[in-house]
């Protein structure tokens, strides 16, 4: 499938069917922790990157083929850059009872039309990695028009209007936003946003900048204490990818890693139900496929840029 992938085992959404409405790395941020690598060039243009009718049709076809907990708009960059996102959400909501979520960086929520489009989703999961302009620029590295003030104002306005589940994600990075001052700044902003939950996450998949590291147990517990009663620690899932019905397993894996890097252990879980010969063939084909590569024991799309320098500039 071109626009749909999975289902994938989500740490927050169970068995989630991914819907990717935009081309690879179409984003207005260049986060140091991004699991898809470096974003170049950044873009803030909203348009119909792919035909919305095709995306909806493929999604509804996949819904009939899998048991799902959620349908999740997420993928190769920022999904709200697709101009017909609201139209697609409404069509899918009208055709199925499966709840629909949108994972977004939240940068476009300052626009009234984007807030209205996302209002029909059952859950919206925006990012908030910093409580100050300086740290926001350091971690999320946005396109210049997308300022920290716009981000916070958009989140606050969306909370005032939205009646679904607002789950804010904090990606906790060692030495960056896990310090006491950074967490207290973040807590102050979150009190303004008033999310239903705050999901404390760590970069467990290969980050765009190789020096980015998870905060670790002490940092996570510190964040949970400071960010308040709505904070939830998101643990890595032990579930496996549901690719058993796919005949061409190599292509199925390529589809997934284009949006969601897969660890070697997760790949072995996918292969567990296959014969020894078939599993060996898939491993060999994947290793030889120029579209895929191993980064920190994770299968990633080869075109994703993963940098090695401490400053985070592309190399």
PDB file of C-alpha atoms in Angstrom:
ATOM      1  CA  UNK A   1       0.000   0.000   0.000  1.00  0.00           C
ATOM      2  CA  UNK A   2       1.141   3.511  -0.749  1.00  0.00           C
ATOM      3  CA  UNK A   3      -0.304   5.582   2.100  1.00  0.00           C
ATOM      4  CA  UNK A   4      -1.141   3.034   4.812  1.00  0.00           C
ATOM      5  CA  UNK A   5       1.309   0.958   6.847  1.00  0.00           C
ATOM      6  CA  UNK A   6       1.154  -1.595   9.626  1.00  0.00           C
ATOM      7  CA  UNK A   7      -0.641  -2.210  11.861  1.00  0.00           C
ATOM      8  CA  UNK A   8       2.264  -1.233  14.092  1.00  0.00           C
ATOM      9  CA  UNK A   9       2.533  -1.873  17.844  1.00  0.00           C
ATOM     10  CA  UNK A  10       2.140   1.591  19.320  1.00  0.00           C
ATOM     11  CA  UNK A  11       3.294   2.340  22.848  1.00  0.00           C
ATOM     12  CA  UNK A  12       0.232   4.544  23.342  1.00  0.00           C
ATOM     13  CA  UNK A  13      -2.365   3.410  20.814  1.00  0.00           C
ATOM     14  CA  UNK A  14      -2.138  -0.376  20.818  1.00  0.00           C
ATOM     15  CA  UNK A  15      -2.619  -1.946  17.373  1.00  0.00           C
ATOM     16  CA  UNK A  16      -2.472   1.147  15.230  1.00  0.00           C
ATOM     17  CA  UNK A  17      -2.993   1.440  11.486  1.00  0.00           C
ATOM     18  CA  UNK A  18      -0.671   4.181  10.276  1.00  0.00           C
ATOM     19  CA  UNK A  19      -1.879   6.643   7.639  1.00  0.00           C
ATOM     20  CA  UNK A  20       0.871   8.711   6.002  1.00  0.00           C
ATOM     21  CA  UNK A  21      -0.556  11.610   3.931  1.00  0.00           C
ATOM     22  CA  UNK A  22       2.720  13.298   2.968  1.00  0.00           C
ATOM     23  CA  UNK A  23       6.008  12.479   1.189  1.00  0.00           C
ATOM     24  CA  UNK A  24       9.088  11.371   3.121  1.00  0.00           C
ATOM     25  CA  UNK A  25      10.465  14.058   5.470  1.00  0.00           C
ATOM     26  CA  UNK A  26       7.925  16.737   4.561  1.00  0.00           C
ATOM     27  CA  UNK A  27       8.202  18.763   7.752  1.00  0.00           C
ATOM     28  CA  UNK A  28       8.664  22.258   9.148  1.00  0.00           C
ATOM     29  CA  UNK A  29      10.823  21.011  12.034  1.00  0.00           C
ATOM     30  CA  UNK A  30      14.207  19.292  12.035  1.00  0.00           C
ATOM     31  CA  UNK A  31      14.161  17.637  15.455  1.00  0.00           C
ATOM     32  CA  UNK A  32      17.455  16.314  16.784  1.00  0.00           C
ATOM     33  CA  UNK A  33      15.689  13.124  17.917  1.00  0.00           C
ATOM     34  CA  UNK A  34      13.711  12.419  14.721  1.00  0.00           C
ATOM     35  CA  UNK A  35      13.689   8.685  13.988  1.00  0.00           C
ATOM     36  CA  UNK A  36      13.514   9.380  10.248  1.00  0.00           C
ATOM     37  CA  UNK A  37      16.714  11.404  10.136  1.00  0.00           C
ATOM     38  CA  UNK A  38      17.582  14.890   8.956  1.00  0.00           C
ATOM     39  CA  UNK A  39      14.939  17.072   7.270  1.00  0.00           C
ATOM     40  CA  UNK A  40      16.112  18.946   4.174  1.00  0.00           C
ATOM     41  CA  UNK A  41      14.686  21.211   3.027  1.00  0.00           C
ATOM     42  CA  UNK A  42      12.199  22.326   5.632  1.00  0.00           C
ATOM     43  CA  UNK A  43       8.751  23.214   4.331  1.00  0.00           C
ATOM     44  CA  UNK A  44       5.759  24.942   5.844  1.00  0.00           C
ATOM     45  CA  UNK A  45       3.518  24.869   2.781  1.00  0.00           C
ATOM     46  CA  UNK A  46       0.066  23.353   3.205  1.00  0.00           C
ATOM     47  CA  UNK A  47      -1.194  21.601   0.078  1.00  0.00           C
ATOM     48  CA  UNK A  48      -2.637  18.296  -1.119  1.00  0.00           C
ATOM     49  CA  UNK A  49       0.616  16.372  -1.389  1.00  0.00           C
ATOM     50  CA  UNK A  50      -1.285  13.194  -2.337  1.00  0.00           C
ATOM     51  CA  UNK A  51      -4.897  12.806  -3.572  1.00  0.00           C
ATOM     52  CA  UNK A  52      -7.049  12.771  -0.419  1.00  0.00           C
ATOM     53  CA  UNK A  53      -9.625  10.441  -1.970  1.00  0.00           C
ATOM     54  CA  UNK A  54      -6.959   7.818  -2.611  1.00  0.00           C
ATOM     55  CA  UNK A  55      -5.709   8.054   0.972  1.00  0.00           C
ATOM     56  CA  UNK A  56      -9.220   7.591   2.372  1.00  0.00           C
ATOM     57  CA  UNK A  57      -9.992   4.677   0.036  1.00  0.00           C
ATOM     58  CA  UNK A  58      -6.787   2.858   0.934  1.00  0.00           C
ATOM     59  CA  UNK A  59      -7.381   3.442   4.650  1.00  0.00           C
ATOM     60  CA  UNK A  60     -10.920   2.064   4.538  1.00  0.00           C
ATOM     61  CA  UNK A  61      -9.728  -0.951   2.563  1.00  0.00           C
ATOM     62  CA  UNK A  62      -7.093  -1.697   5.222  1.00  0.00           C
ATOM     63  CA  UNK A  63      -9.670  -1.322   7.989  1.00  0.00           C
ATOM     64  CA  UNK A  64     -11.529  -4.344   6.607  1.00  0.00           C
ATOM     65  CA  UNK A  65      -8.365  -6.470   6.691  1.00  0.00           C
ATOM     66  CA  UNK A  66      -7.145  -5.960  10.265  1.00  0.00           C
ATOM     67  CA  UNK A  67      -8.326  -5.832  13.858  1.00  0.00           C
ATOM     68  CA  UNK A  68      -7.383  -2.369  15.064  1.00  0.00           C
ATOM     69  CA  UNK A  69      -7.397  -0.253  18.205  1.00  0.00           C
ATOM     70  CA  UNK A  70      -6.767   3.053  16.403  1.00  0.00           C
ATOM     71  CA  UNK A  71      -6.314   4.621  12.985  1.00  0.00           C
ATOM     72  CA  UNK A  72      -3.457   7.074  13.310  1.00  0.00           C
ATOM     73  CA  UNK A  73      -2.480   9.897  10.958  1.00  0.00           C
ATOM     74  CA  UNK A  74       1.286  10.020  11.348  1.00  0.00           C
ATOM     75  CA  UNK A  75       4.172   9.372   9.096  1.00  0.00           C
ATOM     76  CA  UNK A  76       6.972  10.868   7.113  1.00  0.00           C
ATOM     77  CA  UNK A  77       6.830  14.368   8.571  1.00  0.00           C
ATOM     78  CA  UNK A  78       4.072  16.726   9.747  1.00  0.00           C
ATOM     79  CA  UNK A  79       0.610  15.411   8.729  1.00  0.00           C
ATOM     80  CA  UNK A  80      -1.172  18.736   9.194  1.00  0.00           C
ATOM     81  CA  UNK A  81       0.773  20.060   6.195  1.00  0.00           C
ATOM     82  CA  UNK A  82      -1.723  18.120   4.051  1.00  0.00           C
ATOM     83  CA  UNK A  83      -4.376  20.701   3.259  1.00  0.00           C
ATOM     84  CA  UNK A  84      -7.236  18.174   3.110  1.00  0.00           C
ATOM     85  CA  UNK A  85      -6.478  16.545   6.467  1.00  0.00           C
ATOM     86  CA  UNK A  86      -9.826  17.620   7.924  1.00  0.00           C
ATOM     87  CA  UNK A  87     -11.738  16.289   4.920  1.00  0.00           C
ATOM     88  CA  UNK A  88      -9.985  12.926   5.224  1.00  0.00           C
ATOM     89  CA  UNK A  89     -10.625  12.697   8.959  1.00  0.00           C
ATOM     90  CA  UNK A  90     -14.327  13.342   8.465  1.00  0.00           C
ATOM     91  CA  UNK A  91     -14.670  10.754   5.691  1.00  0.00           C
ATOM     92  CA  UNK A  92     -12.928   8.077   7.746  1.00  0.00           C
ATOM     93  CA  UNK A  93     -14.882   8.921  10.905  1.00  0.00           C
ATOM     94  CA  UNK A  94     -18.142   8.635   8.948  1.00  0.00           C
ATOM     95  CA  UNK A  95     -17.218   5.190   7.636  1.00  0.00           C
ATOM     96  CA  UNK A  96     -15.874   3.403  10.725  1.00  0.00           C
ATOM     97  CA  UNK A  97     -16.270   3.309  14.498  1.00  0.00           C
ATOM     98  CA  UNK A  98     -12.544   2.804  15.033  1.00  0.00           C
ATOM     99  CA  UNK A  99     -11.163   5.866  16.844  1.00  0.00           C
ATOM    100  CA  UNK A 100      -8.890   8.172  14.868  1.00  0.00           C
ATOM    101  CA  UNK A 101      -5.791   9.903  16.231  1.00  0.00           C
ATOM    102  CA  UNK A 102      -3.432  12.502  14.799  1.00  0.00           C
ATOM    103  CA  UNK A 103       0.212  12.651  15.887  1.00  0.00           C
ATOM    104  CA  UNK A 104       1.490  16.154  15.130  1.00  0.00           C
ATOM    105  CA  UNK A 105       4.236  18.527  16.163  1.00  0.00           C
ATOM    106  CA  UNK A 106       1.490  21.073  16.890  1.00  0.00           C
ATOM    107  CA  UNK A 107       3.232  23.885  15.037  1.00  0.00           C
ATOM    108  CA  UNK A 108       0.220  24.716  12.846  1.00  0.00           C
ATOM    109  CA  UNK A 109      -2.354  24.843  15.624  1.00  0.00           C
ATOM    110  CA  UNK A 110      -2.029  28.634  15.704  1.00  0.00           C
ATOM    111  CA  UNK A 111      -4.090  28.560  12.473  1.00  0.00           C
ATOM    112  CA  UNK A 112      -7.868  28.483  13.141  1.00  0.00           C
ATOM    113  CA  UNK A 113      -8.472  26.288  10.085  1.00  0.00           C
ATOM    114  CA  UNK A 114      -6.039  23.628  11.330  1.00  0.00           C
ATOM    115  CA  UNK A 115      -7.617  23.631  14.787  1.00  0.00           C
ATOM    116  CA  UNK A 116     -11.021  23.143  13.170  1.00  0.00           C
ATOM    117  CA  UNK A 117      -9.752  20.278  10.994  1.00  0.00           C
ATOM    118  CA  UNK A 118      -8.207  18.404  13.925  1.00  0.00           C
ATOM    119  CA  UNK A 119     -11.262  18.939  16.125  1.00  0.00           C
ATOM    120  CA  UNK A 120     -12.982  15.866  14.650  1.00  0.00           C
ATOM    121  CA  UNK A 121     -10.201  13.473  15.729  1.00  0.00           C
ATOM    122  CA  UNK A 122     -10.784  11.337  18.820  1.00  0.00           C
ATOM    123  CA  UNK A 123      -7.269  12.078  20.071  1.00  0.00           C
ATOM    124  CA  UNK A 124      -4.629  14.621  19.096  1.00  0.00           C
ATOM    125  CA  UNK A 125      -1.045  14.054  20.236  1.00  0.00           C
ATOM    126  CA  UNK A 126       1.084  17.205  19.763  1.00  0.00           C
ATOM    127  CA  UNK A 127       4.710  17.615  20.816  1.00  0.00           C
ATOM    128  CA  UNK A 128       6.038  19.978  23.457  1.00  0.00           C
ATOM    129  CA  UNK A 129       9.704  19.336  24.122  1.00  0.00           C
ATOM    130  CA  UNK A 130      10.694  22.612  25.731  1.00  0.00           C
ATOM    131  CA  UNK A 131       9.430  25.335  28.011  1.00  0.00           C
ATOM    132  CA  UNK A 132      11.604  28.090  26.568  1.00  0.00           C
ATOM    133  CA  UNK A 133      12.404  29.595  23.179  1.00  0.00           C
ATOM    134  CA  UNK A 134      16.110  28.747  23.430  1.00  0.00           C
ATOM    135  CA  UNK A 135      15.545  25.063  24.148  1.00  0.00           C
ATOM    136  CA  UNK A 136      12.798  24.825  21.534  1.00  0.00           C
ATOM    137  CA  UNK A 137      15.218  26.105  18.895  1.00  0.00           C
ATOM    138  CA  UNK A 138      17.908  23.719  20.084  1.00  0.00           C
ATOM    139  CA  UNK A 139      15.759  20.561  20.114  1.00  0.00           C
ATOM    140  CA  UNK A 140      13.064  21.046  17.468  1.00  0.00           C
ATOM    141  CA  UNK A 141      15.007  23.299  15.069  1.00  0.00           C
ATOM    142  CA  UNK A 142      11.904  24.725  13.333  1.00  0.00           C
ATOM    143  CA  UNK A 143      11.572  26.624  10.112  1.00  0.00           C
ATOM    144  CA  UNK A 144      11.916  30.327  11.122  1.00  0.00           C
ATOM    145  CA  UNK A 145       8.216  31.309  10.876  1.00  0.00           C
ATOM    146  CA  UNK A 146       7.246  28.654  13.426  1.00  0.00           C
ATOM    147  CA  UNK A 147       8.207  30.316  16.683  1.00  0.00           C
ATOM    148  CA  UNK A 148       7.889  29.021  20.215  1.00  0.00           C
ATOM    149  CA  UNK A 149       5.246  31.629  21.004  1.00  0.00           C
ATOM    150  CA  UNK A 150       3.158  30.471  18.034  1.00  0.00           C
ATOM    151  CA  UNK A 151       3.476  26.878  19.194  1.00  0.00           C
ATOM    152  CA  UNK A 152       2.327  27.623  22.737  1.00  0.00           C
ATOM    153  CA  UNK A 153      -0.462  29.980  21.645  1.00  0.00           C
ATOM    154  CA  UNK A 154      -1.720  27.353  19.225  1.00  0.00           C
ATOM    155  CA  UNK A 155      -1.747  24.632  21.866  1.00  0.00           C
ATOM    156  CA  UNK A 156      -3.601  26.870  24.339  1.00  0.00           C
ATOM    157  CA  UNK A 157      -6.192  27.887  21.732  1.00  0.00           C
ATOM    158  CA  UNK A 158      -6.706  24.303  20.644  1.00  0.00           C
ATOM    159  CA  UNK A 159      -7.256  23.194  24.240  1.00  0.00           C
ATOM    160  CA  UNK A 160      -9.907  25.875  24.648  1.00  0.00           C
ATOM    161  CA  UNK A 161     -11.808  24.580  21.603  1.00  0.00           C
ATOM    162  CA  UNK A 162     -11.105  20.831  21.488  1.00  0.00           C
ATOM    163  CA  UNK A 163     -13.362  18.281  23.197  1.00  0.00           C
ATOM    164  CA  UNK A 164     -11.401  15.120  22.405  1.00  0.00           C
ATOM    165  CA  UNK A 165      -8.360  13.633  24.133  1.00  0.00           C
ATOM    166  CA  UNK A 166      -5.382  16.000  24.122  1.00  0.00           C
ATOM    167  CA  UNK A 167      -2.257  13.989  24.901  1.00  0.00           C
ATOM    168  CA  UNK A 168       0.928  16.072  24.797  1.00  0.00           C
ATOM    169  CA  UNK A 169       4.174  14.216  24.114  1.00  0.00           C
ATOM    170  CA  UNK A 170       7.471  15.248  25.698  1.00  0.00           C
ATOM    171  CA  UNK A 171      10.550  13.625  24.155  1.00  0.00           C
ATOM    172  CA  UNK A 172      13.012  13.572  27.038  1.00  0.00           C
ATOM    173  CA  UNK A 173      16.672  13.951  26.040  1.00  0.00           C
ATOM    174  CA  UNK A 174      19.635  13.550  28.344  1.00  0.00           C
ATOM    175  CA  UNK A 175      21.331  16.838  29.173  1.00  0.00           C
ATOM    176  CA  UNK A 176      18.860  18.936  27.217  1.00  0.00           C
ATOM    177  CA  UNK A 177      15.314  19.013  28.581  1.00  0.00           C
ATOM    178  CA  UNK A 178      15.683  16.643  31.559  1.00  0.00           C
ATOM    179  CA  UNK A 179      17.314  19.180  33.888  1.00  0.00           C
ATOM    180  CA  UNK A 180      15.451  20.745  36.801  1.00  0.00           C
ATOM    181  CA  UNK A 181      15.265  24.252  35.244  1.00  0.00           C
ATOM    182  CA  UNK A 182      14.126  22.879  31.877  1.00  0.00           C
ATOM    183  CA  UNK A 183      11.456  20.694  33.448  1.00  0.00           C
ATOM    184  CA  UNK A 184      10.098  23.511  35.624  1.00  0.00           C
ATOM    185  CA  UNK A 185       9.858  25.757  32.551  1.00  0.00           C
ATOM    186  CA  UNK A 186       8.063  22.978  30.696  1.00  0.00           C
ATOM    187  CA  UNK A 187       5.666  22.393  33.595  1.00  0.00           C
ATOM    188  CA  UNK A 188       4.733  26.088  33.591  1.00  0.00           C
ATOM    189  CA  UNK A 189       3.807  25.932  29.891  1.00  0.00           C
ATOM    190  CA  UNK A 190       1.869  22.702  30.360  1.00  0.00           C
ATOM    191  CA  UNK A 191      -0.225  24.328  33.076  1.00  0.00           C
ATOM    192  CA  UNK A 192      -1.352  26.836  30.440  1.00  0.00           C
ATOM    193  CA  UNK A 193      -2.081  24.118  27.865  1.00  0.00           C
ATOM    194  CA  UNK A 194      -4.030  21.882  30.306  1.00  0.00           C
ATOM    195  CA  UNK A 195      -3.663  18.573  28.419  1.00  0.00           C
ATOM    196  CA  UNK A 196      -5.566  15.478  29.489  1.00  0.00           C
ATOM    197  CA  UNK A 197      -2.287  13.589  29.661  1.00  0.00           C
ATOM    198  CA  UNK A 198       1.415  14.292  29.244  1.00  0.00           C
ATOM    199  CA  UNK A 199       3.288  11.362  27.696  1.00  0.00           C
ATOM    200  CA  UNK A 200       6.930  11.222  28.750  1.00  0.00           C
ATOM    201  CA  UNK A 201       8.805   9.507  25.960  1.00  0.00           C
ATOM    202  CA  UNK A 202      12.468   8.823  25.175  1.00  0.00           C
ATOM    203  CA  UNK A 203      14.291   8.487  21.831  1.00  0.00           C
ATOM    204  CA  UNK A 204      14.652   4.706  21.703  1.00  0.00           C
ATOM    205  CA  UNK A 205      15.001   4.558  17.895  1.00  0.00           C
ATOM    206  CA  UNK A 206      17.969   6.006  15.978  1.00  0.00           C
ATOM    207  CA  UNK A 207      17.894   9.821  16.312  1.00  0.00           C
ATOM    208  CA  UNK A 208      18.777  12.268  13.547  1.00  0.00           C
ATOM    209  CA  UNK A 209      21.762  13.416  15.638  1.00  0.00           C
ATOM    210  CA  UNK A 210      23.745  10.471  16.957  1.00  0.00           C
ATOM    211  CA  UNK A 211      24.770  12.228  20.188  1.00  0.00           C
ATOM    212  CA  UNK A 212      21.132  12.416  21.326  1.00  0.00           C
ATOM    213  CA  UNK A 213      20.563   9.983  24.195  1.00  0.00           C
ATOM    214  CA  UNK A 214      17.538   8.970  26.312  1.00  0.00           C
ATOM    215  CA  UNK A 215      17.271  10.743  29.638  1.00  0.00           C
ATOM    216  CA  UNK A 216      17.395   7.435  31.494  1.00  0.00           C
ATOM    217  CA  UNK A 217      15.432   6.246  34.564  1.00  0.00           C
ATOM    218  CA  UNK A 218      16.485   9.097  36.845  1.00  0.00           C
ATOM    219  CA  UNK A 219      15.579  11.744  34.297  1.00  0.00           C
ATOM    220  CA  UNK A 220      12.246  10.112  33.497  1.00  0.00           C
ATOM    221  CA  UNK A 221      11.265   9.865  37.150  1.00  0.00           C
ATOM    222  CA  UNK A 222      12.310  13.481  37.730  1.00  0.00           C
ATOM    223  CA  UNK A 223      10.143  14.565  34.809  1.00  0.00           C
ATOM    224  CA  UNK A 224       7.169  12.535  36.035  1.00  0.00           C
ATOM    225  CA  UNK A 225       7.420  14.181  39.442  1.00  0.00           C
ATOM    226  CA  UNK A 226       7.725  17.745  38.123  1.00  0.00           C
ATOM    227  CA  UNK A 227       5.224  17.574  35.250  1.00  0.00           C
ATOM    228  CA  UNK A 228       2.373  16.644  37.576  1.00  0.00           C
ATOM    229  CA  UNK A 229      -0.475  14.197  37.975  1.00  0.00           C
ATOM    230  CA  UNK A 230      -1.322  14.035  34.269  1.00  0.00           C
ATOM    231  CA  UNK A 231       2.171  12.796  33.372  1.00  0.00           C
ATOM    232  CA  UNK A 232       2.413   9.214  32.082  1.00  0.00           C
ATOM    233  CA  UNK A 233       5.679   7.379  31.392  1.00  0.00           C
ATOM    234  CA  UNK A 234       5.518   5.683  27.994  1.00  0.00           C
ATOM    235  CA  UNK A 235       7.293   2.323  28.159  1.00  0.00           C
ATOM    236  CA  UNK A 236       8.619   0.479  25.078  1.00  0.00           C
ATOM    237  CA  UNK A 237       6.110  -2.018  23.742  1.00  0.00           C
ATOM    238  CA  UNK A 238       6.839  -5.734  23.518  1.00  0.00           C
ATOM    239  CA  UNK A 239       4.170  -6.337  20.851  1.00  0.00           C
ATOM    240  CA  UNK A 240       5.061  -7.422  17.318  1.00  0.00           C
ATOM    241  CA  UNK A 241       4.154  -6.040  13.903  1.00  0.00           C
ATOM    242  CA  UNK A 242       1.106  -7.594  12.281  1.00  0.00           C
ATOM    243  CA  UNK A 243       2.549  -8.486   8.867  1.00  0.00           C
ATOM    244  CA  UNK A 244       1.643 -12.170   8.848  1.00  0.00           C
ATOM    245  CA  UNK A 245      -0.783 -11.855   5.932  1.00  0.00           C
ATOM    246  CA  UNK A 246       1.645 -10.038   3.633  1.00  0.00           C
ATOM    247  CA  UNK A 247       3.040 -12.267   0.898  1.00  0.00           C
ATOM    248  CA  UNK A 248       5.943  -9.966   0.034  1.00  0.00           C
ATOM    249  CA  UNK A 249       7.406  -9.512   3.482  1.00  0.00           C
ATOM    250  CA  UNK A 250      10.418  -7.506   2.312  1.00  0.00           C
ATOM    251  CA  UNK A 251       8.141  -4.876   0.761  1.00  0.00           C
ATOM    252  CA  UNK A 252       5.988  -4.874   3.898  1.00  0.00           C
ATOM    253  CA  UNK A 253       9.040  -4.161   6.062  1.00  0.00           C
ATOM    254  CA  UNK A 254      10.200  -1.395   3.679  1.00  0.00           C
ATOM    255  CA  UNK A 255       6.743   0.213   3.939  1.00  0.00           C
ATOM    256  CA  UNK A 256       6.968   0.242   7.734  1.00  0.00           C
ATOM    257  CA  UNK A 257      10.552   1.490   8.104  1.00  0.00           C
ATOM    258  CA  UNK A 258       9.804   4.402   5.787  1.00  0.00           C
ATOM    259  CA  UNK A 259       7.749   5.827   8.659  1.00  0.00           C
ATOM    260  CA  UNK A 260       8.720   3.784  11.719  1.00  0.00           C
ATOM    261  CA  UNK A 261      12.223   2.231  12.079  1.00  0.00           C
ATOM    262  CA  UNK A 262      12.115  -1.423  13.113  1.00  0.00           C
ATOM    263  CA  UNK A 263      14.607  -2.940  15.531  1.00  0.00           C
ATOM    264  CA  UNK A 264      16.404  -6.165  14.676  1.00  0.00           C
ATOM    265  CA  UNK A 265      14.498  -7.830  17.531  1.00  0.00           C
ATOM    266  CA  UNK A 266      11.191  -6.597  16.075  1.00  0.00           C
ATOM    267  CA  UNK A 267      12.179  -7.971  12.669  1.00  0.00           C
ATOM    268  CA  UNK A 268      12.868 -11.351  14.241  1.00  0.00           C
ATOM    269  CA  UNK A 269       9.406 -11.203  15.805  1.00  0.00           C
ATOM    270  CA  UNK A 270       7.920 -10.657  12.345  1.00  0.00           C
ATOM    271  CA  UNK A 271       9.891 -13.639  11.015  1.00  0.00           C
ATOM    272  CA  UNK A 272       9.003 -15.937  13.902  1.00  0.00           C
ATOM    273  CA  UNK A 273       6.034 -17.461  12.087  1.00  0.00           C
ATOM    274  CA  UNK A 274       7.930 -18.099   8.851  1.00  0.00           C
ATOM    275  CA  UNK A 275       9.959 -21.148   7.872  1.00  0.00           C
ATOM    276  CA  UNK A 276      13.702 -21.116   8.468  1.00  0.00           C
ATOM    277  CA  UNK A 277      14.310 -20.834   4.728  1.00  0.00           C
ATOM    278  CA  UNK A 278      11.826 -17.983   4.273  1.00  0.00           C
ATOM    279  CA  UNK A 279      13.222 -16.078   7.254  1.00  0.00           C
ATOM    280  CA  UNK A 280      16.764 -16.418   5.911  1.00  0.00           C
ATOM    281  CA  UNK A 281      15.631 -15.222   2.476  1.00  0.00           C
ATOM    282  CA  UNK A 282      13.933 -12.133   3.934  1.00  0.00           C
ATOM    283  CA  UNK A 283      17.008 -11.230   5.996  1.00  0.00           C
ATOM    284  CA  UNK A 284      19.261 -11.593   2.952  1.00  0.00           C
ATOM    285  CA  UNK A 285      16.949  -9.575   0.689  1.00  0.00           C
ATOM    286  CA  UNK A 286      16.620  -6.811   3.244  1.00  0.00           C
ATOM    287  CA  UNK A 287      20.387  -6.639   3.742  1.00  0.00           C
ATOM    288  CA  UNK A 288      20.879  -6.358  -0.020  1.00  0.00           C
ATOM    289  CA  UNK A 289      18.087  -3.825  -0.586  1.00  0.00           C
ATOM    290  CA  UNK A 290      19.518  -0.358  -1.180  1.00  0.00           C
ATOM    291  CA  UNK A 291      16.379   1.232   0.252  1.00  0.00           C
ATOM    292  CA  UNK A 292      17.163  -0.044   3.765  1.00  0.00           C
ATOM    293  CA  UNK A 293      20.080   0.162   6.161  1.00  0.00           C
ATOM    294  CA  UNK A 294      20.902  -0.723   9.765  1.00  0.00           C
ATOM    295  CA  UNK A 295      21.418   2.177  12.186  1.00  0.00           C
ATOM    296  CA  UNK A 296      21.990   1.312  15.845  1.00  0.00           C
ATOM    297  CA  UNK A 297      20.474  -2.159  15.348  1.00  0.00           C
ATOM    298  CA  UNK A 298      17.352  -0.669  13.723  1.00  0.00           C
ATOM    299  CA  UNK A 299      16.248  -1.059  10.119  1.00  0.00           C
ATOM    300  CA  UNK A 300      15.741   2.430   8.678  1.00  0.00           C
ATOM    301  CA  UNK A 301      15.048   3.900   5.265  1.00  0.00           C
ATOM    302  CA  UNK A 302      18.387   4.485   3.531  1.00  0.00           C
ATOM    303  CA  UNK A 303      17.527   8.023   2.447  1.00  0.00           C
ATOM    304  CA  UNK A 304      17.088   9.140   6.048  1.00  0.00           C
ATOM    305  CA  UNK A 305      20.023  11.362   7.061  1.00  0.00           C
ATOM    306  CA  UNK A 306      21.607  10.440  10.405  1.00  0.00           C
ATOM    307  CA  UNK A 307      24.400  12.791  11.454  1.00  0.00           C
ATOM    308  CA  UNK A 308      27.358  12.237  13.748  1.00  0.00           C
ATOM    309  CA  UNK A 309      28.483  15.692  14.825  1.00  0.00           C
ATOM    310  CA  UNK A 310      27.725  17.165  18.236  1.00  0.00           C
ATOM    311  CA  UNK A 311      26.328  20.434  16.862  1.00  0.00           C
ATOM    312  CA  UNK A 312      23.638  18.704  14.828  1.00  0.00           C
ATOM    313  CA  UNK A 313      24.645  20.136  11.470  1.00  0.00           C
ATOM    314  CA  UNK A 314      24.320  17.834   8.497  1.00  0.00           C
ATOM    315  CA  UNK A 315      27.428  15.830   7.527  1.00  0.00           C
TER     316      UNK A 315
END
